[in-house]
Amino acid sequence: MSRLTLGIDLGGTKILALVIDESGNILKRAKTKTKIQLGVEGIGRQMRETAEKALKKAEATWDAVREAGVAVPTSVDPETGDVLHAPALGWRNQPARATFEKIFGRSILLENDVTAGTLAECRAGAAKGARTAVGYFVGTGLGGGVVIDGRIRHGKRGVAGELGHEIIRHNGKRCGCGHRGCVEAYASKTAFCREFRRLILDKGKKSLLTELSSDKKLRSIKSSILAEAYRREDSVVCRVLNKGAWMLGVATANLYAILAPDCVVYGGGVMEALGPELMPFIQRGMETHLFGITAEDTSLRLSALGDDAVPLGAALLARDAVTE
Amino acid sequence: MSRLTLGIDLGGTKILALVIDESGNILKRAKTKTKIQLGVEGIGRQMRETAEKALKKAEATWDAVREAGVAVPTSVDPETGDVLHAPALGWRNQPARATFEKIFGRSILLENDVTAGTLAECRAGAAKGARTAVGYFVGTGLGGGVVIDGRIRHGKRGVAGELGHEIIRHNGKRCGCGHRGCVEAYASKTAFCREFRRLILDKGKKSLLTELSSDKKLRSIKSSILAEAYRREDSVVCRVLNKGAWMLGVATANLYAILAPDCVVYGGGVMEALGPELMPFIQRGMETHLFGITAEDTSLRLSALGDDAVPLGAALLARDAVTE
């Protein structure tokens, strides 16, 4: 068993590593909590240990690994293929790729996490067969990825696909990026929590969240808690999430006017937890705002790969890079 | 002199035909007023007569023409390469391409006008050298075109590049398409005139337009009149146009977040008349809303080809289609 590829999702809270064979099949996975305080080198060693665990489960050795793809929660410079800043990991001016290559002794490809996930959905998931697809990942923020004619669109400085920062309501709600009216300011957990605080803590609306959430200040709420409150028809949670999904539909209609992709895929923690409930609101928000195309020619789909999407995409890209 | 290509801009008010040689140089041009009442066949004959005039000026004969490209003010179906509906020309369920091919006795390529213009700017105009570029044409409406890696992005049903119908202010101003908050509802002559009527006719604001415009109901105003009032610092005209340019800048920032193109080109009647005055407002509107990229990495340019952009693009595309 040789010529394996590693795919690693390096997130602010966890590291997920998987091993794929030459056909792109996922053999085994392993997971660990990210220790951000260790810095780039320490995290590099954490990644290698996690990857070794996955290899061991697959009854393979390190020698069988040809290359590795690492998905990161930030933009990758398309010219250098490197990442200097990653706020979610506390990196500033850190040339991560060289450090990882030294620790792995293999060529490393870095890619933005959501972009990698979108590519995996195109190749092996919900968008399989699509030539041009767009991915939205609803989590703490709203990430995006754009694949055109089978290839990732990186754009200048690698910022293409920052779909969460499309402005859909000029002078609208304040976004974490400092601007107003970005779709992320409506459709992300950060946006949901801000609305919950406004409605529950400031305006005194009743909500199950006050008992379900361990964080009584409602600064951060798990997707599973959101899902429970939503399914128990909590009016605050339903109102905020349905509105967010609707606004994501408006942004989706815009992408049809701009790119008219074959397919749009929705993933991330919130969609994993509440996809079937929220998809109809995204769909209706989009249908109400389409231009020059009817809903029959659009295709909105829930992520099929779940947590595997991001590391699988990183692995496939690393393999492509070496093969090319 | 053989192997010439015709490029024709078929608009609702005029037909502009030009002849290019094998190197893509424009030899001669001819122009006529569109007689919409003649229908598809009559317009086809008008186009041929106009093309023959241009050929005569170039001292060439019809035999030297290998193919023709026709740019139309509507979407072209990427599967059939044909146009069925063109409201600006009064066509409904008219298979235009077959009719034109019969009249021309040559293969005809149809393309959306703004898309053709954007391609020409990429190949030989303001965006020369850019691999990925976006074009905005500010006229009666706000047209758009998207070129990615040197190729036009048509998308599903050919609706990609409908950049005027990107929603940048959800629940904002009413657009001609029926939605609210499209950028066309702020940055087009239709939008400007609606604001002029509201401010001048309804609210009684003083403006030079009441004396300069021949249409006292302000339903349609020539770009040259707008330019005169703007340069004479008419406060209503300056306010409305500067705001429209700013909103076009917001839409441009969104395109950087989504596609991060090498270059964005601005053309059309309004930009021909007032480009140097309006570009700073577009630029500032964009800079204020950029995400993850600085203004130094963006490139906003005025159209360099003017009226030639659209027919030249159509000719280049027709030549490509035959060569491929």
XYZ file of C-alpha atoms in Angstrom:
648
model
C 0.000 0.000 0.000
C 1.821 3.093 -1.189
C 1.119 6.567 -2.519
C -1.311 7.664 0.133
C -2.294 11.285 0.616
C -3.092 13.063 3.860
C -5.842 15.646 4.160
C -5.922 17.791 7.276
C -8.557 20.264 8.423
C -6.697 22.636 10.726
C -9.367 24.559 12.618
C -9.248 26.871 15.619
C -10.782 24.193 17.854
C -9.921 20.840 16.253
C -7.588 19.119 13.842
C -9.146 16.429 11.649
C -6.797 14.272 9.587
C -7.737 11.643 7.030
C -5.908 9.323 4.668
C -6.975 8.717 1.081
C -5.752 6.120 -1.371
C -4.915 6.698 -5.019
C -8.577 6.403 -6.045
C -9.559 9.114 -3.583
C -11.262 6.743 -1.137
C -11.109 7.781 2.506
C -9.331 4.995 4.455
C -9.280 6.284 8.045
C -9.645 9.444 10.137
C -8.217 10.819 13.396
C -9.014 13.908 15.402
C -7.511 16.050 18.140
C -8.104 19.397 19.842
C -6.035 22.260 18.469
C -3.630 23.682 21.021
C -3.372 27.187 19.628
C -0.877 28.202 22.324
C 1.722 25.868 20.760
C 2.199 28.160 17.775
C 2.927 27.178 14.186
C 5.602 24.590 14.978
C 3.720 22.938 17.825
C 0.556 22.797 15.743
C 2.607 21.290 12.904
C 3.702 18.495 15.263
C 0.100 18.050 16.479
C -0.970 17.636 12.859
C 1.741 15.060 12.213
C 0.753 13.056 15.338
C -2.917 13.133 14.339
C -2.052 12.045 10.805
C 0.064 9.195 12.185
C -2.909 7.987 14.243
C -5.053 7.881 11.112
C -2.294 6.038 9.237
C -1.974 3.487 12.034
C -5.736 2.812 11.899
C -5.321 2.300 8.145
C -2.428 -0.095 8.870
C -0.105 2.068 6.837
C 3.240 3.650 7.590
C 4.546 7.167 7.170
C 6.631 5.997 4.176
C 3.469 5.386 2.186
C 2.544 9.069 2.366
C 3.461 11.004 -0.745
C 2.045 14.436 0.120
C -0.357 16.282 2.386
C -2.994 18.989 2.007
C -3.755 21.293 4.916
C -6.954 23.367 4.989
C -6.692 26.584 6.986
C -9.283 29.109 8.202
C -7.862 32.004 6.200
C -6.957 33.057 2.657
C -4.001 31.455 0.919
C -1.838 33.675 -1.266
C -2.178 32.166 -4.760
C 1.319 33.309 -5.722
C 3.274 31.922 -2.780
C 0.797 29.163 -1.810
C 1.421 30.257 1.756
C -0.433 31.789 4.669
C 1.011 34.577 6.749
C -1.946 35.633 8.862
C -4.580 33.404 10.420
C -6.494 35.211 13.160
C -8.407 32.044 14.154
C -5.053 30.388 14.920
C -3.335 33.460 16.311
C -0.729 33.577 13.524
C 0.807 36.799 12.347
C 3.663 36.862 9.821
C 4.229 33.110 10.101
C 5.384 31.333 6.941
C 3.425 28.184 7.788
C 4.120 26.067 4.721
C 7.913 25.797 5.142
C 7.469 24.870 8.813
C 4.955 22.141 7.983
C 7.085 20.781 5.133
C 10.034 20.417 7.497
C 7.924 18.597 10.093
C 6.228 16.348 7.517
C 9.224 15.833 5.237
C 6.704 15.996 2.404
C 5.392 18.630 0.051
C 2.468 20.451 1.655
C -0.333 22.251 -0.099
C -2.263 24.889 1.826
C -5.804 25.848 0.906
C -8.622 27.839 2.465
C -10.903 25.460 4.364
C -14.216 26.336 2.757
C -12.666 26.405 -0.702
C -11.250 22.917 -0.126
C -14.671 21.751 1.097
C -16.422 23.179 -1.948
C -13.992 21.394 -4.260
C -14.567 18.073 -2.447
C -18.342 18.483 -2.770
C -17.820 19.068 -6.527
C -15.615 16.029 -6.977
C -17.268 13.534 -4.655
C -20.209 15.079 -2.830
C -23.451 16.996 -3.257
C -22.250 18.850 -6.373
C -20.730 15.815 -8.075
C -20.840 16.321 -11.827
C -21.134 20.104 -11.566
C -18.521 22.032 -13.567
C -19.189 25.297 -11.776
C -20.320 25.358 -8.179
C -20.389 27.658 -5.209
C -20.212 26.621 -1.549
C -21.507 28.432 1.537
C -20.399 27.160 4.958
C -22.461 28.536 7.831
C -20.512 28.388 11.088
C -19.122 31.066 13.414
C -18.746 33.101 10.234
C -20.021 32.521 6.716
C -17.325 31.029 4.512
C -17.458 30.594 0.782
C -15.782 28.806 -2.088
C -16.022 29.182 -5.858
C -15.183 26.439 -8.376
C -15.350 27.438 -12.048
C -14.979 24.859 -14.803
C -13.660 22.357 -12.275
C -10.964 24.649 -10.879
C -10.883 26.712 -7.719
C -11.148 30.425 -8.331
C -8.548 32.087 -6.117
C -8.423 35.548 -7.625
C -6.130 38.394 -6.693
C -4.433 37.796 -3.317
C -6.566 34.670 -2.930
C -9.590 36.632 -1.737
C -12.068 35.305 -4.326
C -14.797 33.245 -2.681
C -15.141 35.523 0.365
C -18.863 35.113 -0.154
C -19.790 36.012 3.421
C -18.651 39.558 2.775
C -20.879 40.288 -0.171
C -22.918 43.340 0.780
C -26.609 42.629 0.257
C -27.970 45.437 2.381
C -25.982 48.648 1.991
C -25.971 50.425 5.382
C -27.529 47.326 6.951
C -26.431 45.393 10.032
C -22.854 45.778 11.236
C -20.575 42.880 10.281
C -17.522 41.635 12.191
C -15.363 42.897 9.308
C -16.356 46.483 10.056
C -18.631 46.982 7.066
C -22.415 47.016 7.102
C -24.873 44.699 5.393
C -22.584 41.760 4.535
C -24.553 38.516 4.269
C -22.406 37.186 7.156
C -24.033 39.866 9.335
C -27.329 37.941 8.889
C -26.379 34.314 8.276
C -23.695 33.136 10.725
C -23.648 32.046 14.365
C -22.008 35.346 15.275
C -24.936 37.193 13.683
C -27.510 34.893 15.263
C -26.011 35.374 18.750
C -25.994 39.140 18.360
C -29.686 39.051 17.475
C -30.415 36.701 20.391
C -28.696 39.081 22.790
C -30.649 42.002 21.386
C -33.999 40.214 21.553
C -33.570 38.184 24.764
C -31.151 40.130 26.967
C -31.997 43.679 25.835
C -35.657 43.407 24.870
C -36.630 40.694 27.346
C -38.186 38.272 24.824
C -38.720 34.786 26.226
C -36.637 32.003 24.706
C -35.582 28.437 25.491
C -32.000 29.589 24.971
C -31.868 31.073 28.466
C -32.231 27.581 29.900
C -30.558 25.514 27.141
C -27.405 27.555 26.629
C -24.549 27.144 29.086
C -23.287 30.606 28.107
C -25.906 32.810 29.762
C -24.471 35.900 28.057
C -25.287 34.238 24.722
C -21.883 35.059 23.223
C -21.465 31.624 21.660
C -24.031 28.860 21.262
C -23.476 25.325 19.979
C -25.250 24.344 16.793
C -26.832 21.397 18.616
C -28.450 23.802 21.117
C -29.717 25.979 18.276
C -31.173 22.878 16.652
C -32.967 21.802 19.823
C -34.514 25.230 20.386
C -35.492 25.461 16.718
C -37.154 22.043 16.723
C -39.036 22.956 19.897
C -40.308 25.957 17.900
C -38.703 28.613 20.034
C -40.047 31.771 18.403
C -36.877 33.877 18.808
C -34.613 31.162 17.413
C -36.948 30.329 14.521
C -37.364 33.994 13.579
C -33.633 34.784 13.612
C -32.520 31.646 11.792
C -35.278 31.765 9.182
C -34.453 35.410 8.437
C -30.754 34.514 8.159
C -31.557 31.672 5.760
C -33.733 34.005 3.686
C -30.862 36.532 3.422
C -28.528 33.722 2.372
C -31.099 33.037 -0.353
C -30.838 36.670 -1.515
C -27.050 36.276 -1.747
C -27.571 33.042 -3.670
C -29.832 34.824 -6.177
C -27.007 37.344 -6.653
C -24.579 34.538 -7.442
C -26.961 33.298 -10.109
C -27.052 36.802 -11.636
C -23.236 37.001 -11.559
C -22.036 33.450 -12.262
C -25.122 31.269 -12.840
C -23.398 28.164 -11.383
C -24.616 24.628 -11.970
C -25.041 24.079 -8.277
C -24.813 25.755 -4.856
C -23.861 23.676 -1.800
C -24.578 24.569 1.845
C -22.484 23.111 4.662
C -20.932 24.006 8.016
C -22.051 23.356 11.574
C -25.392 25.188 11.363
C -26.398 23.411 8.144
C -25.237 20.050 9.528
C -27.580 20.599 12.467
C -30.543 22.257 10.749
C -30.134 21.769 7.008
C -33.538 20.266 6.198
C -35.271 22.948 8.266
C -33.380 25.925 6.794
C -33.090 24.904 3.140
C -36.715 25.883 2.308
C -36.061 29.424 3.562
C -32.842 29.718 1.554
C -34.722 28.383 -1.480
C -37.612 30.836 -1.100
C -35.286 33.771 -0.412
C -33.476 32.917 -3.642
C -36.573 32.276 -5.765
C -38.039 35.626 -4.766
C -34.942 37.421 -6.074
C -33.884 35.501 -9.188
C -33.294 37.409 -12.414
C -33.569 35.963 -15.931
C -33.638 32.356 -14.773
C -36.317 30.228 -13.147
C -35.992 28.107 -10.013
C -36.026 24.948 -12.161
C -32.636 25.935 -13.579
C -31.090 26.367 -10.150
C -29.854 23.642 -7.848
C -29.342 24.206 -4.114
C -28.039 21.217 -2.171
C -27.020 20.323 1.347
C -23.403 19.206 1.819
C -23.129 15.434 1.431
C -19.656 14.988 2.929
C -20.120 16.683 6.294
C -16.875 16.982 8.288
C -14.958 15.074 5.611
C -15.483 17.763 2.962
C -12.675 20.086 4.070
C -9.853 17.547 4.693
C -10.852 15.499 1.639
C -10.687 18.609 -0.544
C -7.242 19.447 0.869
C -6.018 15.917 0.120
C -7.387 15.946 -3.446
C -5.755 19.308 -4.137
C -2.407 18.166 -2.740
C -2.559 15.113 -5.008
C -3.475 17.264 -8.026
C -0.564 19.606 -7.329
C 1.962 16.769 -7.262
C 0.436 15.002 -10.278
C 0.417 18.168 -12.369
C -7.862 41.000 -49.165
C -9.796 38.022 -47.889
C -10.976 36.474 -44.632
C -12.581 39.548 -43.163
C -14.948 39.385 -40.226
C -17.964 41.574 -39.570
C -18.905 42.784 -36.127
C -22.341 44.302 -35.630
C -23.803 46.050 -32.617
C -27.549 45.649 -32.986
C -29.139 48.103 -30.569
C -32.675 49.331 -30.068
C -31.804 52.707 -31.608
C -28.817 52.116 -33.900
C -26.933 49.467 -35.821
C -23.144 49.845 -35.863
C -21.189 47.555 -38.193
C -17.437 47.260 -38.519
C -14.993 45.159 -40.520
C -11.858 43.606 -39.032
C -8.948 41.948 -40.792
C -7.258 38.732 -39.719
C -5.088 40.531 -37.169
C -8.155 42.033 -35.523
C -7.559 45.559 -36.811
C -10.687 47.614 -37.412
C -10.740 48.638 -41.112
C -13.964 50.624 -41.454
C -17.308 51.316 -39.778
C -20.876 52.143 -40.863
C -23.958 53.088 -38.911
C -27.718 53.289 -39.378
C -30.846 53.800 -37.304
C -32.598 50.596 -36.261
C -36.077 50.287 -37.720
C -37.599 48.073 -35.058
C -40.929 47.949 -36.900
C -39.288 45.896 -39.676
C -39.029 42.832 -37.428
C -36.274 40.203 -37.401
C -36.042 39.787 -41.178
C -36.129 43.480 -41.979
C -33.523 44.203 -39.316
C -31.414 41.379 -40.737
C -31.491 43.145 -44.130
C -30.685 46.493 -42.476
C -27.668 44.862 -40.835
C -26.478 43.447 -44.154
C -26.833 46.829 -45.891
C -24.909 48.557 -43.086
C -22.190 45.907 -43.227
C -21.953 46.341 -47.009
C -21.425 50.080 -46.544
C -18.543 49.419 -44.158
C -17.076 46.888 -46.607
C -17.307 49.378 -49.453
C -15.423 51.979 -47.416
C -12.775 49.315 -46.794
C -12.700 48.649 -50.556
C -13.647 45.047 -49.928
C -16.376 42.846 -51.309
C -18.921 40.586 -49.672
C -16.941 37.551 -50.848
C -14.085 38.464 -48.520
C -16.341 38.058 -45.460
C -15.943 34.729 -43.727
C -18.278 35.186 -40.750
C -20.125 37.759 -38.678
C -20.755 38.389 -35.022
C -23.916 40.164 -33.917
C -24.201 41.674 -30.432
C -27.747 41.862 -29.090
C -29.290 43.630 -26.085
C -30.437 40.420 -24.391
C -29.153 37.061 -23.096
C -27.999 34.432 -25.564
C -28.832 30.817 -24.762
C -25.414 29.116 -24.410
C -26.809 25.789 -25.613
C -28.486 26.960 -28.819
C -26.401 30.096 -29.375
C -29.676 31.779 -30.228
C -31.949 34.501 -28.925
C -35.682 34.104 -28.688
C -36.704 37.184 -26.728
C -35.293 40.669 -27.019
C -37.604 43.239 -25.431
C -35.482 46.180 -26.648
C -36.065 45.003 -30.234
C -39.636 43.855 -29.731
C -38.827 40.186 -30.462
C -40.748 37.337 -28.887
C -40.153 33.713 -29.894
C -38.035 34.696 -32.885
C -35.196 32.362 -33.824
C -32.957 35.207 -34.927
C -29.780 33.335 -35.811
C -31.225 31.182 -38.606
C -32.853 34.257 -40.166
C -29.593 36.217 -40.082
C -27.572 33.297 -41.452
C -29.943 33.067 -44.431
C -29.665 36.784 -45.147
C -25.868 36.857 -44.690
C -25.119 33.477 -46.265
C -22.464 33.185 -43.554
C -22.229 31.624 -40.112
C -23.427 34.076 -37.492
C -22.480 34.184 -33.846
C -24.813 35.960 -31.445
C -23.604 37.383 -28.153
C -24.941 39.670 -25.467
C -23.775 43.215 -26.195
C -22.124 44.046 -22.888
C -20.464 40.641 -22.725
C -19.022 41.189 -26.204
C -17.842 44.647 -25.162
C -16.151 43.292 -22.029
C -14.330 40.666 -24.089
C -13.106 43.315 -26.555
C -11.803 45.473 -23.689
C -9.926 42.386 -22.402
C -8.384 41.580 -25.765
C -7.651 45.031 -27.129
C -8.845 47.736 -24.756
C -8.672 48.996 -21.181
C -8.300 45.494 -19.697
C -5.699 44.281 -22.187
C -3.572 41.627 -20.553
C -6.146 40.811 -17.866
C -7.040 37.125 -17.617
C -10.157 37.771 -15.556
C -12.153 40.950 -15.954
C -15.599 42.302 -15.330
C -17.378 44.986 -17.350
C -20.141 47.383 -16.289
C -21.918 49.381 -19.005
C -23.981 52.260 -17.673
C -26.716 53.215 -20.129
C -30.516 53.057 -19.998
C -29.933 50.021 -17.800
C -26.781 48.654 -16.213
C -25.308 45.828 -18.268
C -22.523 43.499 -17.236
C -20.058 41.000 -18.607
C -17.745 38.483 -16.945
C -14.569 37.074 -18.533
C -12.764 34.387 -16.533
C -9.373 33.066 -17.614
C -9.859 34.699 -21.003
C -13.240 33.132 -21.703
C -16.720 34.595 -21.393
C -18.684 33.180 -18.485
C -22.178 32.454 -19.806
C -23.551 30.259 -17.045
C -26.867 28.489 -16.918
C -29.293 29.847 -19.553
C -26.705 32.499 -20.396
C -27.712 34.676 -17.471
C -24.234 34.987 -15.900
C -22.979 38.546 -16.052
C -26.348 40.146 -15.289
C -24.406 42.380 -12.941
C -27.012 45.143 -12.903
C -29.366 42.851 -11.037
C -27.134 42.083 -8.117
C -29.046 43.147 -5.013
C -26.904 45.449 -2.909
C -29.679 46.913 -0.808
C -32.285 44.342 0.198
C -35.696 46.082 0.269
C -34.125 49.143 -1.326
C -35.231 51.104 -4.389
C -37.555 49.447 -6.878
C -35.826 48.179 -10.029
C -37.338 47.821 -13.495
C -37.043 44.040 -13.104
C -39.585 44.081 -10.269
C -37.129 43.424 -7.437
C -35.834 45.953 -4.954
C -32.294 47.142 -4.343
C -30.575 45.963 -7.547
C -27.545 48.103 -8.365
C -29.329 49.057 -11.637
C -31.960 50.779 -9.463
C -29.207 53.261 -8.451
C -26.727 53.334 -11.327
C -28.513 53.610 -14.699
C -30.167 56.383 -16.683
C -33.558 54.885 -15.813
C -32.695 55.165 -12.111
C -31.274 58.669 -12.504
C -34.413 59.898 -14.321
C -36.681 58.443 -11.659
C -34.724 60.317 -8.999
C -34.810 63.519 -11.084
C -38.595 63.255 -11.402
C -38.931 62.697 -7.663
C -36.645 65.584 -6.716
C -37.531 68.106 -9.438
C -41.134 67.390 -10.441
C -42.465 66.102 -7.110
C -40.355 67.954 -4.556
C -39.825 71.134 -6.574
C -35.999 71.204 -6.365
C -34.413 73.599 -8.835
C -32.297 72.058 -11.589
C -30.800 72.988 -14.961
C -32.505 69.899 -16.361
C -35.834 71.719 -16.570
C -34.324 74.044 -19.181
C -31.737 71.700 -20.778
C -33.902 68.619 -21.297
C -36.242 68.526 -24.279
C -38.354 65.939 -22.430
C -39.983 68.110 -19.777
C -41.424 65.043 -18.058
C -37.841 63.837 -17.541
C -38.635 60.320 -18.725
C -35.478 60.045 -20.822
C -32.455 62.338 -20.866
C -29.456 62.204 -23.184
C -26.064 61.515 -21.627
C -24.739 64.727 -23.204
C -27.405 66.741 -21.337
C -26.535 64.979 -18.089
C -22.889 65.811 -18.697
C -23.621 69.493 -19.310
C -25.718 69.833 -16.144
C -23.103 67.915 -14.139
C -20.238 70.086 -15.372
C -22.269 73.199 -14.575
C -22.473 71.759 -11.027
C -26.237 71.297 -10.984
C -26.781 70.094 -7.415
C -29.585 67.619 -8.218
C -27.675 66.010 -11.084
C -24.384 65.856 -9.160
C -26.061 64.366 -6.093
C -27.938 61.659 -8.004
C -25.052 60.651 -10.276
C -22.434 60.667 -7.516
C -24.676 58.476 -5.358
C -25.222 56.110 -8.288
C -21.474 55.909 -8.908
C -20.890 55.215 -5.212
C -23.415 52.340 -5.286
C -21.683 50.958 -8.379
C -18.523 51.031 -6.258
C -20.276 48.940 -3.589
C -21.217 46.385 -6.260
C -17.610 46.427 -7.472
C -16.343 45.668 -3.956
C -18.715 42.683 -3.935
C -17.205 41.422 -7.178
C -13.773 41.571 -5.583
C -15.059 39.493 -2.641
C -16.609 36.955 -5.026
C -14.224 36.794 -8.000
C -11.295 39.132 -7.264
C -10.797 39.937 -10.977
C -7.630 41.459 -12.387
C -9.536 44.420 -13.698
C -12.991 46.063 -13.831
C -13.949 48.158 -16.870
C -16.661 50.834 -17.008
C -18.293 51.826 -20.278
C -21.642 52.791 -21.794
C -23.149 56.168 -22.683
C -23.033 57.662 -19.184
C -19.388 56.702 -18.669
C -18.468 57.925 -22.169
C -19.930 61.304 -21.234
C -18.841 61.576 -17.587
C -16.206 58.906 -16.940
C -13.443 61.096 -15.473
C -15.979 62.811 -13.196
C -17.669 59.622 -11.932
C -14.708 57.244 -11.613
C -13.504 58.801 -8.296
C -16.928 58.110 -6.745
C -16.938 54.513 -7.989
C -13.399 54.127 -6.668
C -14.258 55.532 -3.228
C -17.487 53.530 -2.992
C -15.430 50.411 -3.704
C -12.515 51.224 -1.405
C -14.877 51.831 1.502
C -16.311 48.320 1.110
C -13.359 46.102 0.138
C -12.734 42.935 2.117
C -9.377 41.178 2.482
C -7.702 43.135 -0.294
C -6.404 46.684 -0.522
C -7.166 49.238 -3.202
C -3.642 48.808 -4.623
C -4.585 45.289 -5.705
C -7.683 46.450 -7.548
C -7.823 48.055 -10.972
C -10.815 50.072 -12.150
C -10.560 51.459 -15.679
C -12.630 53.465 -18.104
C -13.488 51.738 -21.381
C -10.818 52.456 -23.990
C -12.742 51.310 -27.061
C -15.914 53.381 -26.723
C -18.564 52.495 -29.308
C -16.214 50.000 -30.978
C -16.080 47.700 -27.944
C -19.367 45.864 -28.569
C -19.106 45.223 -32.347
C -15.368 44.442 -32.087
C -16.089 41.867 -29.361
C -18.800 40.288 -31.526
C -16.383 40.070 -34.475
C -13.579 38.546 -32.375
C -15.957 35.940 -30.940
C -17.308 35.031 -34.373
C -13.750 34.542 -35.611
C -12.859 32.413 -32.558
C -15.922 30.228 -33.118
C -14.984 29.502 -36.722
C -11.280 29.017 -35.917
C -12.069 26.590 -33.087
